Amino acid sequence: MASALGPVTSLIYWLGFSWRPASRAKTLAKALPMGILFGWLWVFADDVGDSPIPFAVMFAWLGDIALSKDGDRWFLLGIGAFALAHVFLIAVFFDLGVEIGAARIGGMIALVGLLGVMVPLLWRYAGDLRGPVMGYVAIIFAMGIAGLMIASGDTRVDQTVLLGLALFVLSDTLLALQAFVATPSPRLQIPLSLAVWPTYYLAMICFAAAAPG
């Protein structure tokens, strides 16, 4: 039941609230999926205390709550929480095992290319939030590079984490476009909102799959 509740509440939030303005109902609906995933990890995953993944999920959960509200203060709290989630994800990757090699050089080149596109855009449109946003971008880049070097010895785990990494980077890119670049175009807000949530939630499910048990 616990493993089914998460996807169900995620679907409810995605279709019913992700594209709506901030409200208490939206905050509650957004808090449930990741809160359930966090609780599931602690209760059901064997030896999960040895993995940093629950802490990554916990800070992502807090970030979800903050970003469901309006205002720069909540936005800063949200990206601060997600920055800590990324730090714990880096710890997850190193916990699984990483190696430096040329096997995933294409992914690193793509990540650098994406950075080259997004940094000028965000520098232009982020306004007073430019400093914190650039710091957050740097942490995402570090997480991406660390994830691309993962070498756990288990092909299934590596592929699952790499899929999660790609989805998370995509989700953060879409969120940045929604929050800053597409702000003058209300017609783009709904499709971007609908695209951000499933990529983010599926990314966290992929990372949770790397937890022990």
PDB file of C-alpha atoms in Angstrom:
ATOM      1  CA  MET A   1       0.000   0.000   0.000  1.00  0.00           C
ATOM      2  CA  ALA A   2       2.830   2.406   0.882  1.00  0.00           C
ATOM      3  CA  SER A   3       4.520   1.884  -2.478  1.00  0.00           C
ATOM      4  CA  ALA A   4       1.204   2.491  -4.287  1.00  0.00           C
ATOM      5  CA  LEU A   5       0.250   5.636  -2.362  1.00  0.00           C
ATOM      6  CA  GLY A   6       3.249   7.596  -3.599  1.00  0.00           C
ATOM      7  CA  PRO A   7       2.472   7.282  -7.338  1.00  0.00           C
ATOM      8  CA  VAL A   8      -1.254   7.866  -6.709  1.00  0.00           C
ATOM      9  CA  THR A   9      -0.680  11.080  -4.746  1.00  0.00           C
ATOM     10  CA  SER A  10       1.919  12.130  -7.334  1.00  0.00           C
ATOM     11  CA  LEU A  11      -0.630  11.708 -10.110  1.00  0.00           C
ATOM     12  CA  ILE A  12      -3.212  13.703  -8.137  1.00  0.00           C
ATOM     13  CA  TYR A  13      -0.772  16.560  -7.634  1.00  0.00           C
ATOM     14  CA  TRP A  14       0.430  16.465 -11.254  1.00  0.00           C
ATOM     15  CA  LEU A  15      -2.992  16.590 -12.905  1.00  0.00           C
ATOM     16  CA  GLY A  16      -4.913  18.502 -10.248  1.00  0.00           C
ATOM     17  CA  PHE A  17      -2.517  21.043  -8.735  1.00  0.00           C
ATOM     18  CA  SER A  18       0.882  21.365 -10.475  1.00  0.00           C
ATOM     19  CA  TRP A  19      -0.401  23.958 -12.931  1.00  0.00           C
ATOM     20  CA  ARG A  20      -2.513  25.930 -10.443  1.00  0.00           C
ATOM     21  CA  PRO A  21      -1.513  29.044  -8.435  1.00  0.00           C
ATOM     22  CA  ALA A  22      -0.125  28.643  -4.914  1.00  0.00           C
ATOM     23  CA  SER A  23      -2.601  27.569  -2.232  1.00  0.00           C
ATOM     24  CA  ARG A  24      -2.703  25.507   0.953  1.00  0.00           C
ATOM     25  CA  ALA A  25      -4.290  22.648  -0.960  1.00  0.00           C
ATOM     26  CA  LYS A  26      -1.493  22.738  -3.521  1.00  0.00           C
ATOM     27  CA  THR A  27       1.168  22.719  -0.789  1.00  0.00           C
ATOM     28  CA  LEU A  28      -0.453  19.705   0.869  1.00  0.00           C
ATOM     29  CA  ALA A  29      -0.862  17.858  -2.423  1.00  0.00           C
ATOM     30  CA  LYS A  30       2.759  18.530  -3.377  1.00  0.00           C
ATOM     31  CA  ALA A  31       4.098  17.493   0.029  1.00  0.00           C
ATOM     32  CA  LEU A  32       2.455  14.065   0.022  1.00  0.00           C
ATOM     33  CA  PRO A  33       4.312  12.159  -2.751  1.00  0.00           C
ATOM     34  CA  MET A  34       7.841  12.909  -1.560  1.00  0.00           C
ATOM     35  CA  GLY A  35       6.809  12.639   2.088  1.00  0.00           C
ATOM     36  CA  ILE A  36       5.494   9.150   1.392  1.00  0.00           C
ATOM     37  CA  LEU A  37       8.703   8.225  -0.464  1.00  0.00           C
ATOM     38  CA  PHE A  38      10.782   9.497   2.465  1.00  0.00           C
ATOM     39  CA  GLY A  39       8.704   7.493   4.946  1.00  0.00           C
ATOM     40  CA  TRP A  40       8.848   4.400   2.734  1.00  0.00           C
ATOM     41  CA  LEU A  41      12.638   4.550   2.602  1.00  0.00           C
ATOM     42  CA  TRP A  42      12.961   4.724   6.365  1.00  0.00           C
ATOM     43  CA  VAL A  43      10.393   2.039   7.126  1.00  0.00           C
ATOM     44  CA  PHE A  44      10.782  -0.513   4.345  1.00  0.00           C
ATOM     45  CA  ALA A  45      14.258  -0.252   2.790  1.00  0.00           C
ATOM     46  CA  ASP A  46      16.739  -2.629   4.430  1.00  0.00           C
ATOM     47  CA  ASP A  47      19.845  -1.017   5.936  1.00  0.00           C
ATOM     48  CA  VAL A  48      18.832   2.335   4.501  1.00  0.00           C
ATOM     49  CA  GLY A  49      20.600   4.094   7.346  1.00  0.00           C
ATOM     50  CA  ASP A  50      23.866   3.301   5.580  1.00  0.00           C
ATOM     51  CA  SER A  51      22.816   5.305   2.496  1.00  0.00           C
ATOM     52  CA  PRO A  52      22.616   9.116   2.090  1.00  0.00           C
ATOM     53  CA  ILE A  53      19.534   8.763  -0.155  1.00  0.00           C
ATOM     54  CA  PRO A  54      16.895   9.349   2.590  1.00  0.00           C
ATOM     55  CA  PHE A  55      18.506  12.707   3.376  1.00  0.00           C
ATOM     56  CA  ALA A  56      18.437  13.648  -0.312  1.00  0.00           C
ATOM     57  CA  VAL A  57      14.728  12.770  -0.434  1.00  0.00           C
ATOM     58  CA  MET A  58      14.054  14.643   2.815  1.00  0.00           C
ATOM     59  CA  PHE A  59      15.597  17.896   1.554  1.00  0.00           C
ATOM     60  CA  ALA A  60      13.844  17.494  -1.798  1.00  0.00           C
ATOM     61  CA  TRP A  61      10.597  17.106   0.156  1.00  0.00           C
ATOM     62  CA  LEU A  62      11.281  20.340   2.064  1.00  0.00           C
ATOM     63  CA  GLY A  63      12.165  22.025  -1.229  1.00  0.00           C
ATOM     64  CA  ASP A  64       8.856  20.888  -2.711  1.00  0.00           C
ATOM     65  CA  ILE A  65       6.952  22.481   0.149  1.00  0.00           C
ATOM     66  CA  ALA A  66       8.835  25.772  -0.139  1.00  0.00           C
ATOM     67  CA  LEU A  67       8.532  25.990  -3.929  1.00  0.00           C
ATOM     68  CA  SER A  68       4.771  25.405  -3.734  1.00  0.00           C
ATOM     69  CA  LYS A  69       4.467  28.880  -2.198  1.00  0.00           C
ATOM     70  CA  ASP A  70       4.834  32.321  -3.754  1.00  0.00           C
ATOM     71  CA  GLY A  71       7.572  34.854  -3.041  1.00  0.00           C
ATOM     72  CA  ASP A  72      11.338  35.195  -3.322  1.00  0.00           C
ATOM     73  CA  ARG A  73      11.859  34.118   0.288  1.00  0.00           C
ATOM     74  CA  TRP A  74      10.139  30.794  -0.306  1.00  0.00           C
ATOM     75  CA  PHE A  75      11.979  30.383  -3.600  1.00  0.00           C
ATOM     76  CA  LEU A  76      15.339  30.866  -1.880  1.00  0.00           C
ATOM     77  CA  LEU A  77      14.391  28.392   0.842  1.00  0.00           C
ATOM     78  CA  GLY A  78      13.330  25.961  -1.857  1.00  0.00           C
ATOM     79  CA  ILE A  79      16.520  26.093  -3.903  1.00  0.00           C
ATOM     80  CA  GLY A  80      18.527  25.993  -0.675  1.00  0.00           C
ATOM     81  CA  ALA A  81      16.800  22.756   0.301  1.00  0.00           C
ATOM     82  CA  PHE A  82      17.302  21.319  -3.173  1.00  0.00           C
ATOM     83  CA  ALA A  83      20.970  22.345  -3.101  1.00  0.00           C
ATOM     84  CA  LEU A  84      21.367  20.205   0.026  1.00  0.00           C
ATOM     85  CA  ALA A  85      19.453  17.399  -1.704  1.00  0.00           C
ATOM     86  CA  HIS A  86      21.987  17.579  -4.552  1.00  0.00           C
ATOM     87  CA  VAL A  87      24.884  17.436  -2.073  1.00  0.00           C
ATOM     88  CA  PHE A  88      23.439  14.241  -0.589  1.00  0.00           C
ATOM     89  CA  LEU A  89      22.909  12.843  -4.087  1.00  0.00           C
ATOM     90  CA  ILE A  90      26.602  13.426  -4.771  1.00  0.00           C
ATOM     91  CA  ALA A  91      27.267  11.462  -1.591  1.00  0.00           C
ATOM     92  CA  VAL A  92      24.969   8.707  -2.921  1.00  0.00           C
ATOM     93  CA  PHE A  93      27.016   8.489  -6.121  1.00  0.00           C
ATOM     94  CA  PHE A  94      30.311   8.286  -4.251  1.00  0.00           C
ATOM     95  CA  ASP A  95      28.775   5.758  -1.861  1.00  0.00           C
ATOM     96  CA  LEU A  96      27.859   3.561  -4.836  1.00  0.00           C
ATOM     97  CA  GLY A  97      31.315   3.974  -6.342  1.00  0.00           C
ATOM     98  CA  VAL A  98      32.698   6.247  -9.058  1.00  0.00           C
ATOM     99  CA  GLU A  99      35.613   6.172 -11.429  1.00  0.00           C
ATOM    100  CA  ILE A 100      37.122   8.743 -13.762  1.00  0.00           C
ATOM    101  CA  GLY A 101      37.110   7.551 -17.345  1.00  0.00           C
ATOM    102  CA  ALA A 102      36.111   8.367 -20.884  1.00  0.00           C
ATOM    103  CA  ALA A 103      33.123   5.992 -21.005  1.00  0.00           C
ATOM    104  CA  ARG A 104      30.580   8.760 -20.384  1.00  0.00           C
ATOM    105  CA  ILE A 105      32.429  11.657 -21.963  1.00  0.00           C
ATOM    106  CA  GLY A 106      29.450  12.304 -24.270  1.00  0.00           C
ATOM    107  CA  GLY A 107      27.188  12.925 -21.296  1.00  0.00           C
ATOM    108  CA  MET A 108      29.712  15.316 -19.779  1.00  0.00           C
ATOM    109  CA  ILE A 109      29.988  17.242 -23.038  1.00  0.00           C
ATOM    110  CA  ALA A 110      26.179  17.472 -23.228  1.00  0.00           C
ATOM    111  CA  LEU A 111      26.052  18.733 -19.633  1.00  0.00           C
ATOM    112  CA  VAL A 112      28.662  21.398 -20.354  1.00  0.00           C
ATOM    113  CA  GLY A 113      26.719  22.399 -23.478  1.00  0.00           C
ATOM    114  CA  LEU A 114      23.493  22.727 -21.482  1.00  0.00           C
ATOM    115  CA  LEU A 115      25.338  24.821 -18.914  1.00  0.00           C
ATOM    116  CA  GLY A 116      26.631  27.068 -21.688  1.00  0.00           C
ATOM    117  CA  VAL A 117      23.057  27.731 -22.815  1.00  0.00           C
ATOM    118  CA  MET A 118      21.365  28.095 -19.413  1.00  0.00           C
ATOM    119  CA  VAL A 119      23.919  30.239 -17.576  1.00  0.00           C
ATOM    120  CA  PRO A 120      23.608  33.254 -19.922  1.00  0.00           C
ATOM    121  CA  LEU A 121      19.809  32.922 -19.948  1.00  0.00           C
ATOM    122  CA  LEU A 122      19.547  32.786 -16.172  1.00  0.00           C
ATOM    123  CA  TRP A 123      22.118  35.530 -15.744  1.00  0.00           C
ATOM    124  CA  ARG A 124      19.933  37.712 -17.922  1.00  0.00           C
ATOM    125  CA  TYR A 125      16.533  36.884 -16.434  1.00  0.00           C
ATOM    126  CA  ALA A 126      17.132  35.973 -12.760  1.00  0.00           C
ATOM    127  CA  GLY A 127      17.458  39.590 -11.633  1.00  0.00           C
ATOM    128  CA  ASP A 128      18.052  39.977  -7.891  1.00  0.00           C
ATOM    129  CA  LEU A 129      18.129  36.184  -7.509  1.00  0.00           C
ATOM    130  CA  ARG A 130      21.070  35.886  -9.911  1.00  0.00           C
ATOM    131  CA  GLY A 131      23.651  35.047  -7.229  1.00  0.00           C
ATOM    132  CA  PRO A 132      21.744  32.209  -5.496  1.00  0.00           C
ATOM    133  CA  VAL A 133      20.605  30.820  -8.847  1.00  0.00           C
ATOM    134  CA  MET A 134      24.181  30.691 -10.180  1.00  0.00           C
ATOM    135  CA  GLY A 135      25.292  28.932  -6.997  1.00  0.00           C
ATOM    136  CA  TYR A 136      22.528  26.388  -7.446  1.00  0.00           C
ATOM    137  CA  VAL A 137      23.522  25.833 -11.077  1.00  0.00           C
ATOM    138  CA  ALA A 138      27.085  25.103  -9.938  1.00  0.00           C
ATOM    139  CA  ILE A 139      25.817  22.458  -7.503  1.00  0.00           C
ATOM    140  CA  ILE A 140      23.670  20.847 -10.221  1.00  0.00           C
ATOM    141  CA  PHE A 141      26.719  20.727 -12.484  1.00  0.00           C
ATOM    142  CA  ALA A 142      28.793  19.074  -9.751  1.00  0.00           C
ATOM    143  CA  MET A 143      26.036  16.525  -9.164  1.00  0.00           C
ATOM    144  CA  GLY A 144      25.813  15.818 -12.878  1.00  0.00           C
ATOM    145  CA  ILE A 145      29.536  15.210 -13.260  1.00  0.00           C
ATOM    146  CA  ALA A 146      29.608  12.991 -10.164  1.00  0.00           C
ATOM    147  CA  GLY A 147      26.617  11.001 -11.415  1.00  0.00           C
ATOM    148  CA  LEU A 148      28.166  10.486 -14.823  1.00  0.00           C
ATOM    149  CA  MET A 149      31.172   8.847 -13.166  1.00  0.00           C
ATOM    150  CA  ILE A 150      29.132   6.280 -11.239  1.00  0.00           C
ATOM    151  CA  ALA A 151      30.547   2.747 -11.338  1.00  0.00           C
ATOM    152  CA  SER A 152      28.798   0.605  -8.731  1.00  0.00           C
ATOM    153  CA  GLY A 153      29.599  -2.705 -10.396  1.00  0.00           C
ATOM    154  CA  ASP A 154      25.891  -3.367 -10.924  1.00  0.00           C
ATOM    155  CA  THR A 155      24.785  -2.424 -14.442  1.00  0.00           C
ATOM    156  CA  ARG A 156      21.107  -2.175 -13.471  1.00  0.00           C
ATOM    157  CA  VAL A 157      21.841   0.208 -10.605  1.00  0.00           C
ATOM    158  CA  ASP A 158      24.142   2.329 -12.769  1.00  0.00           C
ATOM    159  CA  GLN A 159      21.572   2.613 -15.558  1.00  0.00           C
ATOM    160  CA  THR A 160      18.773   3.452 -13.125  1.00  0.00           C
ATOM    161  CA  VAL A 161      20.813   6.196 -11.451  1.00  0.00           C
ATOM    162  CA  LEU A 162      21.914   7.606 -14.814  1.00  0.00           C
ATOM    163  CA  LEU A 163      18.273   7.750 -15.924  1.00  0.00           C
ATOM    164  CA  GLY A 164      17.417   9.542 -12.681  1.00  0.00           C
ATOM    165  CA  LEU A 165      20.276  11.959 -13.258  1.00  0.00           C
ATOM    166  CA  ALA A 166      19.090  12.799 -16.786  1.00  0.00           C
ATOM    167  CA  LEU A 167      15.502  13.305 -15.571  1.00  0.00           C
ATOM    168  CA  PHE A 168      16.582  15.491 -12.654  1.00  0.00           C
ATOM    169  CA  VAL A 169      18.735  17.750 -14.851  1.00  0.00           C
ATOM    170  CA  LEU A 170      15.838  18.006 -17.306  1.00  0.00           C
ATOM    171  CA  SER A 171      13.419  18.829 -14.492  1.00  0.00           C
ATOM    172  CA  ASP A 172      15.662  21.566 -13.087  1.00  0.00           C
ATOM    173  CA  THR A 173      16.146  23.003 -16.583  1.00  0.00           C
ATOM    174  CA  LEU A 174      12.394  23.144 -17.180  1.00  0.00           C
ATOM    175  CA  LEU A 175      11.832  24.680 -13.741  1.00  0.00           C
ATOM    176  CA  ALA A 176      14.411  27.394 -14.458  1.00  0.00           C
ATOM    177  CA  LEU A 177      12.735  28.179 -17.765  1.00  0.00           C
ATOM    178  CA  GLN A 178       9.352  28.323 -16.065  1.00  0.00           C
ATOM    179  CA  ALA A 179      10.509  30.488 -13.158  1.00  0.00           C
ATOM    180  CA  PHE A 180      12.513  33.045 -15.117  1.00  0.00           C
ATOM    181  CA  VAL A 181      12.637  32.842 -18.907  1.00  0.00           C
ATOM    182  CA  ALA A 182       8.964  32.063 -19.628  1.00  0.00           C
ATOM    183  CA  THR A 183       7.515  34.397 -16.991  1.00  0.00           C
ATOM    184  CA  PRO A 184       6.229  36.964 -19.538  1.00  0.00           C
ATOM    185  CA  SER A 185       4.384  34.182 -21.422  1.00  0.00           C
ATOM    186  CA  PRO A 186       1.502  32.859 -19.289  1.00  0.00           C
ATOM    187  CA  ARG A 187       0.560  30.344 -21.983  1.00  0.00           C
ATOM    188  CA  LEU A 188       3.861  28.534 -21.398  1.00  0.00           C
ATOM    189  CA  GLN A 189       3.406  28.222 -17.630  1.00  0.00           C
ATOM    190  CA  ILE A 190       0.897  25.370 -17.666  1.00  0.00           C
ATOM    191  CA  PRO A 191       2.782  23.080 -20.097  1.00  0.00           C
ATOM    192  CA  LEU A 192       6.060  23.742 -18.267  1.00  0.00           C
ATOM    193  CA  SER A 193       4.408  23.006 -14.904  1.00  0.00           C
ATOM    194  CA  LEU A 194       3.014  19.765 -16.276  1.00  0.00           C
ATOM    195  CA  ALA A 195       6.453  18.801 -17.620  1.00  0.00           C
ATOM    196  CA  VAL A 196       8.457  19.606 -14.468  1.00  0.00           C
ATOM    197  CA  TRP A 197       6.684  17.345 -11.991  1.00  0.00           C
ATOM    198  CA  PRO A 198       6.828  13.914 -13.703  1.00  0.00           C
ATOM    199  CA  THR A 199      10.485  14.324 -14.672  1.00  0.00           C
ATOM    200  CA  TYR A 200      11.371  15.293 -11.105  1.00  0.00           C
ATOM    201  CA  TYR A 201       9.287  12.612  -9.395  1.00  0.00           C
ATOM    202  CA  LEU A 202      10.527   9.832 -11.664  1.00  0.00           C
ATOM    203  CA  ALA A 203      14.102  11.007 -11.073  1.00  0.00           C
ATOM    204  CA  MET A 204      13.659  10.663  -7.312  1.00  0.00           C
ATOM    205  CA  ILE A 205      12.122   7.213  -7.752  1.00  0.00           C
ATOM    206  CA  CYS A 206      15.211   6.192  -9.760  1.00  0.00           C
ATOM    207  CA  PHE A 207      17.521   7.472  -7.025  1.00  0.00           C
ATOM    208  CA  ALA A 208      15.461   5.770  -4.312  1.00  0.00           C
ATOM    209  CA  ALA A 209      15.863   2.496  -6.233  1.00  0.00           C
ATOM    210  CA  ALA A 210      19.597   2.756  -5.496  1.00  0.00           C
ATOM    211  CA  ALA A 211      18.935   2.589  -1.735  1.00  0.00           C
ATOM    212  CA  PRO A 212      19.883  -0.650   0.037  1.00  0.00           C
ATOM    213  CA  GLY A 213      17.059  -3.193   0.000  1.00  0.00           C
TER     214      GLY A 213
END
